Coordinates of C-alpha atoms in Angstrom, one line a residue:
Chain A
M1 CA -106.1 81.4 -45.3
T2 CA -103.7 82.4 -42.4
R3 CA -102.9 85.9 -42.8
R4 CA -101.2 86.8 -39.6
T5 CA -98.5 85.4 -37.3
A6 CA -99.1 85.1 -33.7
G7 CA -96.3 85.8 -31.4
V8 CA -96.3 84.1 -28.0
L9 CA -94.6 85.4 -24.7
G10 CA -94.3 81.9 -23.4
G11 CA -92.2 79.5 -20.9
M12 CA -94.5 80.9 -18.0
G13 CA -94.2 77.8 -17.4
P14 CA -93.0 76.0 -20.3
A15 CA -95.6 72.9 -20.0
A16 CA -98.1 75.8 -20.1
T17 CA -97.1 77.0 -23.5
I18 CA -96.9 73.7 -24.9
D19 CA -100.4 72.9 -23.8
F20 CA -101.3 76.3 -25.6
M21 CA -99.6 75.4 -28.9
A22 CA -101.5 72.1 -29.0
K23 CA -104.7 73.7 -28.4
V24 CA -104.1 76.4 -30.9
L25 CA -103.2 73.3 -33.3
V26 CA -106.4 71.6 -32.4
H27 CA -108.5 74.8 -33.4
S28 CA -106.4 75.4 -36.4
Q29 CA -106.7 71.9 -37.8
G30 CA -110.7 72.2 -37.2
S31 CA -110.8 75.7 -39.3
R32 CA -108.4 74.5 -42.1
G33 CA -111.4 74.4 -44.4
P34 CA -112.3 71.6 -46.9
G35 CA -109.2 69.8 -48.3
G36 CA -106.9 71.9 -45.8
R37 CA -103.4 70.6 -45.4
E38 CA -100.7 71.1 -42.8
Q39 CA -99.6 74.3 -44.6
D40 CA -103.0 75.7 -43.8
D41 CA -102.2 75.7 -40.3
V42 CA -101.6 78.8 -38.2
R43 CA -98.0 80.1 -37.9
L44 CA -96.7 80.8 -34.3
I45 CA -93.4 82.4 -32.9
V46 CA -92.9 81.3 -29.6
D47 CA -90.6 82.8 -27.2
S48 CA -90.6 80.1 -24.3
N49 CA -88.4 81.8 -21.8
P50 CA -88.8 80.1 -18.4
A51 CA -86.2 82.6 -17.0
V52 CA -88.9 85.2 -16.6
P53 CA -88.9 86.0 -12.7
D54 CA -91.5 84.5 -10.6
R55 CA -94.8 86.7 -11.2
N56 CA -96.2 86.1 -7.8
A57 CA -93.0 87.4 -6.0
A58 CA -93.1 90.2 -8.0
V59 CA -96.6 91.5 -7.4
A60 CA -96.1 90.8 -3.6
G61 CA -93.1 93.1 -4.0
T62 CA -90.7 90.4 -2.7
G63 CA -89.0 89.6 -6.1
P64 CA -87.7 91.1 -9.0
S65 CA -90.1 92.5 -11.9
P66 CA -90.9 90.4 -15.1
A67 CA -91.7 93.6 -16.8
P68 CA -88.0 94.2 -18.3
F69 CA -88.0 90.4 -19.4
L70 CA -91.6 90.6 -21.1
A71 CA -90.6 93.9 -22.9
D72 CA -87.5 92.5 -24.3
M73 CA -89.2 88.9 -25.3
A74 CA -92.1 91.4 -27.1
R75 CA -89.5 93.3 -29.0
G76 CA -87.5 90.2 -30.0
L77 CA -90.9 88.7 -31.4
E78 CA -91.6 92.0 -33.2
R79 CA -88.1 91.8 -34.9
A80 CA -88.9 88.1 -35.8
G81 CA -91.7 89.4 -37.6
V82 CA -94.9 88.5 -35.6
D83 CA -98.2 90.3 -36.3
F84 CA -99.9 90.3 -32.8
L85 CA -98.8 89.1 -29.5
V86 CA -100.7 86.9 -26.9
M87 CA -99.2 85.6 -23.4
P88 CA -100.7 82.2 -22.1
C89 CA -99.9 82.8 -18.5
N90 CA -102.8 84.9 -16.6
A91 CA -100.7 86.3 -13.8
A92 CA -98.1 87.7 -16.1
H93 CA -100.9 90.1 -17.3
A94 CA -100.2 92.1 -14.2
F95 CA -97.3 93.3 -16.3
A96 CA -99.1 93.6 -19.5
D97 CA -98.6 97.3 -19.7
A98 CA -94.9 96.8 -20.1
V99 CA -95.3 94.4 -23.1
R100 CA -98.0 97.0 -24.7
A101 CA -95.4 99.9 -24.1
A102 CA -92.5 98.2 -25.6
T103 CA -93.9 97.5 -28.9
P104 CA -96.5 98.8 -31.4
V105 CA -97.5 95.2 -32.2
P106 CA -100.9 94.6 -30.8
F107 CA -101.2 92.6 -27.7
V108 CA -104.2 90.3 -27.1
S109 CA -105.2 90.0 -23.3
L110 CA -105.9 86.6 -22.0
I111 CA -107.9 88.1 -19.1
D112 CA -110.2 90.0 -21.5
E113 CA -110.8 87.3 -23.9
A114 CA -111.6 84.8 -21.0
V115 CA -114.0 87.3 -19.6
A116 CA -115.8 87.9 -23.2
A117 CA -115.9 84.1 -23.3
L118 CA -117.6 83.6 -20.1
R119 CA -120.1 86.1 -20.7
T120 CA -120.9 84.7 -24.3
R121 CA -121.1 81.3 -23.0
F122 CA -122.4 81.8 -19.7
P123 CA -125.1 84.8 -20.1
G124 CA -126.7 85.7 -16.7
V125 CA -123.9 83.9 -14.7
E126 CA -123.5 86.1 -11.4
R127 CA -120.7 84.4 -9.5
V128 CA -117.5 82.6 -10.8
G129 CA -114.8 80.9 -9.0
V130 CA -111.2 81.8 -10.3
L131 CA -108.7 79.5 -9.8
A132 CA -105.9 82.1 -9.7
V133 CA -102.4 82.0 -8.3
N134 CA -101.3 84.7 -5.7
G135 CA -100.0 87.1 -8.3
C136 CA -103.3 87.1 -10.5
A137 CA -105.6 87.3 -7.4
D138 CA -103.4 90.0 -5.7
A139 CA -103.5 92.0 -8.5
R140 CA -107.2 91.5 -8.8
L141 CA -106.8 90.9 -12.7
Y142 CA -110.2 88.8 -13.0
E143 CA -112.0 90.9 -10.2
N144 CA -111.4 94.2 -12.2
A145 CA -112.2 92.6 -15.5
L146 CA -115.5 91.2 -14.3
A147 CA -116.9 93.9 -12.1
P148 CA -118.1 96.0 -15.1
A149 CA -120.0 93.1 -16.0
G150 CA -121.9 92.8 -12.5
I151 CA -120.1 89.2 -12.1
E152 CA -118.5 88.5 -8.9
A153 CA -115.3 86.6 -8.5
V154 CA -114.1 84.2 -5.7
T155 CA -110.5 83.2 -5.5
P156 CA -109.0 80.8 -3.0
Q157 CA -108.2 82.4 0.1
G158 CA -106.0 81.4 3.2
A159 CA -105.1 77.8 3.6
L160 CA -107.0 77.1 0.2
R161 CA -105.0 79.5 -1.6
R162 CA -101.8 77.7 0.1
R163 CA -103.0 74.4 -1.0
F164 CA -103.5 75.7 -4.8
M165 CA -100.2 77.5 -4.9
D166 CA -98.4 74.1 -3.5
T167 CA -100.1 72.2 -6.3
V168 CA -99.3 74.7 -9.1
W169 CA -95.6 74.5 -7.9
A170 CA -95.9 70.6 -8.2
I171 CA -97.1 71.1 -11.8
K172 CA -94.3 73.1 -12.6
R173 CA -92.0 70.3 -11.2
G174 CA -93.7 68.1 -13.9
D175 CA -95.9 66.4 -11.2
K176 CA -99.2 65.3 -12.7
S177 CA -99.8 62.7 -10.3
R178 CA -103.5 61.5 -9.0
G179 CA -102.8 63.5 -5.6
S180 CA -102.1 66.7 -7.4
I181 CA -105.3 66.3 -9.4
E182 CA -107.3 65.6 -6.3
D183 CA -105.9 68.6 -4.4
M184 CA -106.7 70.7 -7.6
R185 CA -110.2 69.3 -7.6
L186 CA -110.6 70.0 -3.8
V187 CA -110.0 73.7 -4.3
A188 CA -112.3 74.0 -7.1
N189 CA -115.0 72.3 -5.2
A190 CA -114.5 74.9 -2.2
L191 CA -115.1 77.7 -4.8
I192 CA -118.2 75.8 -6.0
E193 CA -119.4 75.8 -2.1
Q194 CA -118.8 79.3 -2.0
G195 CA -121.7 79.6 -4.9
A196 CA -119.6 79.8 -8.1
S197 CA -121.7 78.3 -10.8
V198 CA -118.7 78.1 -13.3
I199 CA -115.0 78.0 -12.5
I200 CA -112.4 79.8 -14.5
A201 CA -109.1 78.0 -14.8
G202 CA -107.4 81.4 -14.3
C203 CA -103.9 79.7 -14.3
T204 CA -102.5 78.0 -17.5
E205 CA -100.9 75.4 -15.2
V206 CA -104.6 74.3 -14.1
P207 CA -105.7 72.6 -17.4
L208 CA -102.4 70.3 -17.3
L209 CA -104.4 68.6 -14.4
L210 CA -108.1 69.3 -14.9
A211 CA -110.6 69.3 -18.1
D212 CA -114.0 70.8 -18.6
G213 CA -116.2 68.2 -17.2
D214 CA -113.9 67.1 -14.4
L215 CA -116.0 69.4 -12.1
D216 CA -119.6 69.5 -10.9
V217 CA -120.0 72.9 -12.8
P218 CA -118.4 74.0 -16.1
M219 CA -114.9 74.9 -16.3
L220 CA -113.7 77.5 -18.6
D221 CA -110.2 76.9 -19.7
S222 CA -108.4 80.1 -20.2
T223 CA -105.8 78.6 -22.1
D224 CA -108.2 77.2 -24.5
V225 CA -110.1 80.4 -25.0
L226 CA -106.9 81.9 -25.8
A227 CA -106.1 79.3 -28.2
L228 CA -109.2 79.8 -30.0
R229 CA -109.1 83.3 -30.3
T230 CA -105.5 83.2 -31.6
V231 CA -106.6 81.0 -34.4
A232 CA -109.5 83.8 -35.2
Y233 CA -107.0 86.7 -35.3
A234 CA -104.6 84.5 -37.2
R235 CA -107.4 83.8 -39.8
G236 CA -108.1 87.4 -40.1
E237 CA -110.5 88.6 -37.6
A238 CA -110.2 92.3 -36.5
L239 CA -107.7 92.7 -33.5
P240 CA -109.1 94.3 -30.4
G241 CA -108.9 98.1 -30.5
Q242 CA -108.2 98.1 -34.3
Chain B
M1 CA -77.3 77.5 -15.5
T2 CA -78.7 78.0 -19.0
R3 CA -76.1 79.8 -21.2
R4 CA -77.6 79.8 -24.6
T5 CA -80.8 79.9 -26.5
A6 CA -82.0 77.6 -28.9
G7 CA -83.6 78.6 -32.0
V8 CA -86.1 76.1 -33.6
L9 CA -87.0 75.9 -37.2
G10 CA -90.6 74.3 -36.5
G11 CA -94.1 73.6 -38.1
M12 CA -93.0 70.7 -40.1
G13 CA -95.6 69.7 -38.7
P14 CA -96.7 71.5 -35.8
A15 CA -97.5 68.5 -33.6
A16 CA -93.9 67.1 -34.1
T17 CA -92.6 70.6 -33.1
I18 CA -94.8 70.6 -29.9
D19 CA -93.5 66.7 -29.2
F20 CA -89.9 68.2 -29.5
M21 CA -90.7 71.1 -27.1
A22 CA -92.2 68.5 -24.4
K23 CA -89.2 66.4 -24.9
V24 CA -87.0 69.3 -24.4
L25 CA -88.5 70.2 -21.2
V26 CA -88.2 66.7 -19.9
H27 CA -84.3 66.8 -20.5
S28 CA -84.3 70.2 -19.1
Q29 CA -86.1 69.4 -15.8
G30 CA -84.0 66.4 -15.7
S31 CA -81.1 68.7 -15.6
R32 CA -82.1 71.4 -13.4
G33 CA -79.5 70.5 -10.6
P34 CA -80.5 70.4 -7.0
G35 CA -83.1 72.7 -5.9
G36 CA -83.8 74.0 -9.6
R37 CA -86.8 75.8 -10.4
E38 CA -88.7 76.5 -13.7
Q39 CA -86.6 79.5 -14.0
D40 CA -83.6 77.2 -14.7
D41 CA -85.2 75.5 -17.7
V42 CA -83.9 75.9 -21.3
R43 CA -85.1 78.9 -23.3
L44 CA -86.4 78.0 -26.8
I45 CA -87.4 80.5 -29.5
V46 CA -89.7 78.5 -31.7
D47 CA -90.9 79.5 -35.4
S48 CA -93.9 77.0 -35.8
N49 CA -94.3 77.7 -39.7
P50 CA -96.5 75.1 -41.2
A51 CA -96.7 77.0 -44.3
V52 CA -92.9 75.7 -45.3
P53 CA -93.7 74.0 -48.5
D54 CA -94.0 70.1 -48.8
R55 CA -90.4 68.7 -48.5
N56 CA -91.1 65.4 -50.1
A57 CA -92.5 67.3 -53.4
A58 CA -89.5 69.4 -53.4
V59 CA -87.1 66.9 -53.4
A60 CA -89.0 64.8 -56.1
G61 CA -88.8 68.0 -58.1
T62 CA -92.8 68.2 -58.2
G63 CA -92.9 71.2 -55.8
P64 CA -91.8 74.5 -54.6
S65 CA -88.5 74.5 -52.5
P66 CA -88.8 75.2 -48.8
A67 CA -85.2 76.7 -48.8
P68 CA -86.3 80.4 -49.2
F69 CA -88.8 79.8 -46.3
L70 CA -86.1 78.3 -44.0
A71 CA -83.7 81.0 -44.7
D72 CA -86.3 83.7 -43.8
M73 CA -87.0 81.7 -40.5
A74 CA -83.4 81.3 -39.6
R75 CA -83.0 85.0 -40.1
G76 CA -86.0 85.8 -38.1
L77 CA -85.0 83.7 -35.4
E78 CA -81.4 85.4 -35.6
R79 CA -83.0 88.8 -35.2
A80 CA -84.8 87.3 -32.2
G81 CA -81.6 86.9 -30.4
V82 CA -81.2 82.8 -30.7
D83 CA -77.6 81.4 -30.2
F84 CA -78.0 78.3 -32.4
L85 CA -80.7 76.6 -34.5
V86 CA -82.0 73.3 -34.6
M87 CA -84.8 72.0 -36.9
P88 CA -87.1 69.0 -35.9
C89 CA -87.9 67.7 -39.2
N90 CA -85.5 65.1 -40.8
A91 CA -86.5 65.7 -44.3
A92 CA -86.3 69.6 -44.2
H93 CA -82.3 68.6 -43.8
A94 CA -82.2 68.2 -47.5
F95 CA -82.3 72.0 -47.3
A96 CA -79.9 72.4 -44.4
D97 CA -77.4 74.3 -46.6
A98 CA -79.9 77.1 -47.0
V99 CA -80.2 77.5 -43.3
R100 CA -76.3 77.4 -43.0
A101 CA -76.0 80.0 -45.7
A102 CA -78.7 82.4 -44.3
T103 CA -77.2 83.1 -41.2
P104 CA -73.8 82.8 -39.0
V105 CA -76.0 81.3 -36.1
P106 CA -74.5 77.8 -35.8
F107 CA -76.8 75.0 -37.0
V108 CA -77.2 71.8 -35.3
S109 CA -77.9 68.9 -37.5
L110 CA -80.7 66.2 -36.5
I111 CA -79.1 63.8 -38.8
D112 CA -75.5 64.1 -37.5
E113 CA -76.7 64.1 -33.8
A114 CA -79.1 60.9 -34.5
V115 CA -76.2 59.1 -36.4
A116 CA -73.8 59.9 -33.6
A117 CA -76.4 58.7 -30.7
L118 CA -76.7 55.5 -32.7
R119 CA -73.0 54.8 -32.9
T120 CA -72.7 55.6 -29.0
R121 CA -75.8 53.7 -28.0
F122 CA -75.4 50.9 -30.3
P123 CA -71.8 50.0 -31.2
G124 CA -71.0 47.4 -33.8
V125 CA -74.4 48.0 -35.4
E126 CA -74.5 47.0 -39.0
R127 CA -77.9 47.5 -40.4
V128 CA -80.3 50.0 -39.1
G129 CA -84.0 50.6 -40.4
V130 CA -85.0 54.0 -41.0
L131 CA -88.3 55.0 -41.0
A132 CA -87.9 58.1 -43.5
V133 CA -90.2 59.7 -45.6
N134 CA -89.8 60.1 -49.5
G135 CA -87.7 63.3 -49.3
C136 CA -85.3 62.1 -46.5
A137 CA -84.9 58.9 -48.2
D138 CA -84.7 60.4 -52.0
A139 CA -82.1 62.6 -50.5
R140 CA -80.2 59.8 -48.8
L141 CA -80.0 61.9 -45.8
Y142 CA -79.4 58.8 -43.4
E143 CA -77.6 56.9 -46.1
N144 CA -74.9 59.3 -46.4
A145 CA -74.4 59.8 -42.9
L146 CA -74.2 56.4 -41.9
A147 CA -72.0 54.9 -44.9
P148 CA -68.8 56.5 -43.3
A149 CA -69.4 54.7 -40.4
G150 CA -69.9 51.3 -42.5
I151 CA -73.6 51.1 -41.4
E152 CA -76.1 50.4 -43.7
A153 CA -79.6 51.8 -43.9
V154 CA -82.7 50.3 -44.9
T155 CA -85.7 52.5 -45.7
P156 CA -89.3 51.5 -46.6
Q157 CA -89.6 50.9 -50.6
G158 CA -92.4 50.4 -53.0
A159 CA -95.7 49.5 -51.6
L160 CA -94.3 49.9 -48.1
R161 CA -93.2 53.3 -48.8
R162 CA -96.5 54.4 -49.8
R163 CA -98.1 52.6 -46.6
F164 CA -95.7 54.6 -44.6
M165 CA -96.4 58.0 -46.3
D166 CA -100.1 57.3 -46.0
T167 CA -99.7 56.9 -42.2
V168 CA -97.7 60.0 -42.1
W169 CA -100.3 62.0 -43.9
A170 CA -102.9 60.6 -41.4
I171 CA -100.7 61.9 -38.4
K172 CA -100.5 65.2 -40.0
R173 CA -104.4 65.4 -40.0
G174 CA -104.3 64.4 -36.4
D175 CA -104.9 60.9 -36.7
K176 CA -103.2 59.0 -34.1
S177 CA -105.8 55.9 -34.2
R178 CA -105.0 52.2 -33.5
G179 CA -105.1 51.7 -37.1
S180 CA -102.5 54.3 -37.9
I181 CA -100.3 52.9 -35.0
E182 CA -100.5 49.3 -36.5
D183 CA -99.6 50.5 -40.0
M184 CA -96.6 52.2 -38.6
R185 CA -95.6 49.0 -36.7
L186 CA -96.2 47.0 -39.8
V187 CA -93.6 49.1 -41.9
A188 CA -91.1 49.0 -38.9
N189 CA -91.4 45.2 -38.6
A190 CA -91.0 44.8 -42.5
L191 CA -87.4 46.8 -41.7
I192 CA -86.7 44.3 -39.0
E193 CA -87.3 41.3 -41.3
Q194 CA -84.7 42.9 -43.8
G195 CA -82.3 42.6 -41.0
A196 CA -82.3 46.1 -39.1
S197 CA -81.3 45.4 -35.4
V198 CA -82.1 49.0 -34.6
I199 CA -85.0 51.4 -36.0
I200 CA -84.3 55.1 -36.5
A201 CA -87.7 57.2 -36.2
G202 CA -86.2 59.2 -38.8
C203 CA -89.4 61.2 -39.4
T204 CA -90.5 63.5 -36.3
E205 CA -94.1 62.3 -37.0
V206 CA -93.4 58.6 -36.2
P207 CA -92.8 59.2 -32.3
L208 CA -96.2 60.6 -32.1
L209 CA -97.4 57.1 -32.8
L210 CA -94.5 54.8 -31.4
A211 CA -92.2 55.0 -28.5
D212 CA -89.1 53.0 -27.8
G213 CA -90.2 49.5 -26.6
D214 CA -93.1 49.3 -28.8
L215 CA -90.8 47.2 -31.3
D216 CA -89.0 43.9 -31.1
V217 CA -85.7 45.6 -31.7
P218 CA -84.7 49.0 -30.0
M219 CA -86.0 52.6 -31.6
L220 CA -84.0 55.4 -31.6
D221 CA -86.1 58.6 -31.5
S222 CA -84.6 61.2 -33.6
T223 CA -86.8 63.8 -32.1
D224 CA -85.5 62.8 -28.3
V225 CA -82.0 62.9 -29.4
L226 CA -82.2 66.3 -30.8
A227 CA -84.2 67.6 -27.6
L228 CA -81.4 66.0 -25.5
R229 CA -78.6 67.6 -27.3
T230 CA -80.5 71.0 -27.4
V231 CA -80.6 70.8 -23.7
A232 CA -76.9 70.0 -23.6
Y233 CA -75.9 72.8 -25.9
A234 CA -78.2 75.2 -24.1
R235 CA -76.4 74.3 -21.0
G236 CA -72.8 75.3 -22.4
E237 CA -71.5 72.1 -24.2
A238 CA -69.4 73.1 -27.0
L239 CA -71.6 73.3 -30.5
P240 CA -70.4 71.2 -33.3
G241 CA -67.4 72.9 -35.4
Q242 CA -66.5 75.2 -32.6

């Protein structure tokens, strides 16, 4: 029932990659079919490489580029035999072209899949809040993907952005305390006050603290969307652009 | 600070592999050193391949061998560039020789590391209970590794073994219910009644239900031992046999 092996450009951060794998497993178990066993679950080959340079500094021009790391990882996964690639890190998609250039293995964009899921699940939505880190927001990844659909994206700015970044760095240190959860909720609520009717968890660290149902508006978990789509592609659905 | 990339022969089952990765991350974060960042964490390349045939049926001679699957996975991880291999599945170690024959990349044995940790942490222990599935028990993996140290292993037998296996299959279906936890505790308690002063979680599904502290005697989590040792080897400790 599984036809393709997914290659995962991971480790950005490692906890977010583990969260992604856990969500793939849930969707895989849910699509085993009657009488399904462990052997029917989806195969993933995962390069969890935390050494990839900080995406935020790279987009800001103050740090080294992740591009050569991502290209090497993509080629390694190709040699290991994967059929398509995913990358459970939103900000790293600012360097997605380096992955596409490194290997002919099809690359499934987290940003494109999240936007497609948003449009399907929330038809008519006009303004969404995107919990995006500096690199993702500065590269306008969601803004550019949402604009053709006439959807406006609001992201944390100024002091709110700094508070959001501090919370993301805390998660990356393993901090999932009540204080971090409240900080994350505060940032999301500020975007809701700016008119967002849906919040996109546009950083794969966010769902380590917040789940859909924790806010006054629906939250679209980009990690979970990518996991669901990874299972669909592994089960044989036509890959994007093919 | 990280010198080697660990290759993980995983997916047996996928949830156990995720548990292993989470434990590697905890030990990696704990050994980052002062001022350490995400970029200092340990790199893992993981082949989470649930399609590997059932180890129990293979050891019993009633099902296909996992050996060619494990050999292919080991070669794929070698091509991806790993420096050593680990396999967070106890029963699959009945086929460890196939991994060793497939690639010159050093293989770190979960069984050997668990037994070494047992002897270090519990000097003088005479009888341990091993929560081992059919394949692991029938291949006498722990019995053979413990005998040279004069340590006796007791494993679930008869009806107790069947109850244990039913619980393991339930975990593999995603069942972490109270009933499953109580069943697992019942099996462990029966081994304690047979004189075991330490319980080895000798199946990587077990710590998905039970943690050290949940029993009347200490529990050695073989997944956690392998995770701790993986971080040590990734940080530069001499590999076994080198």
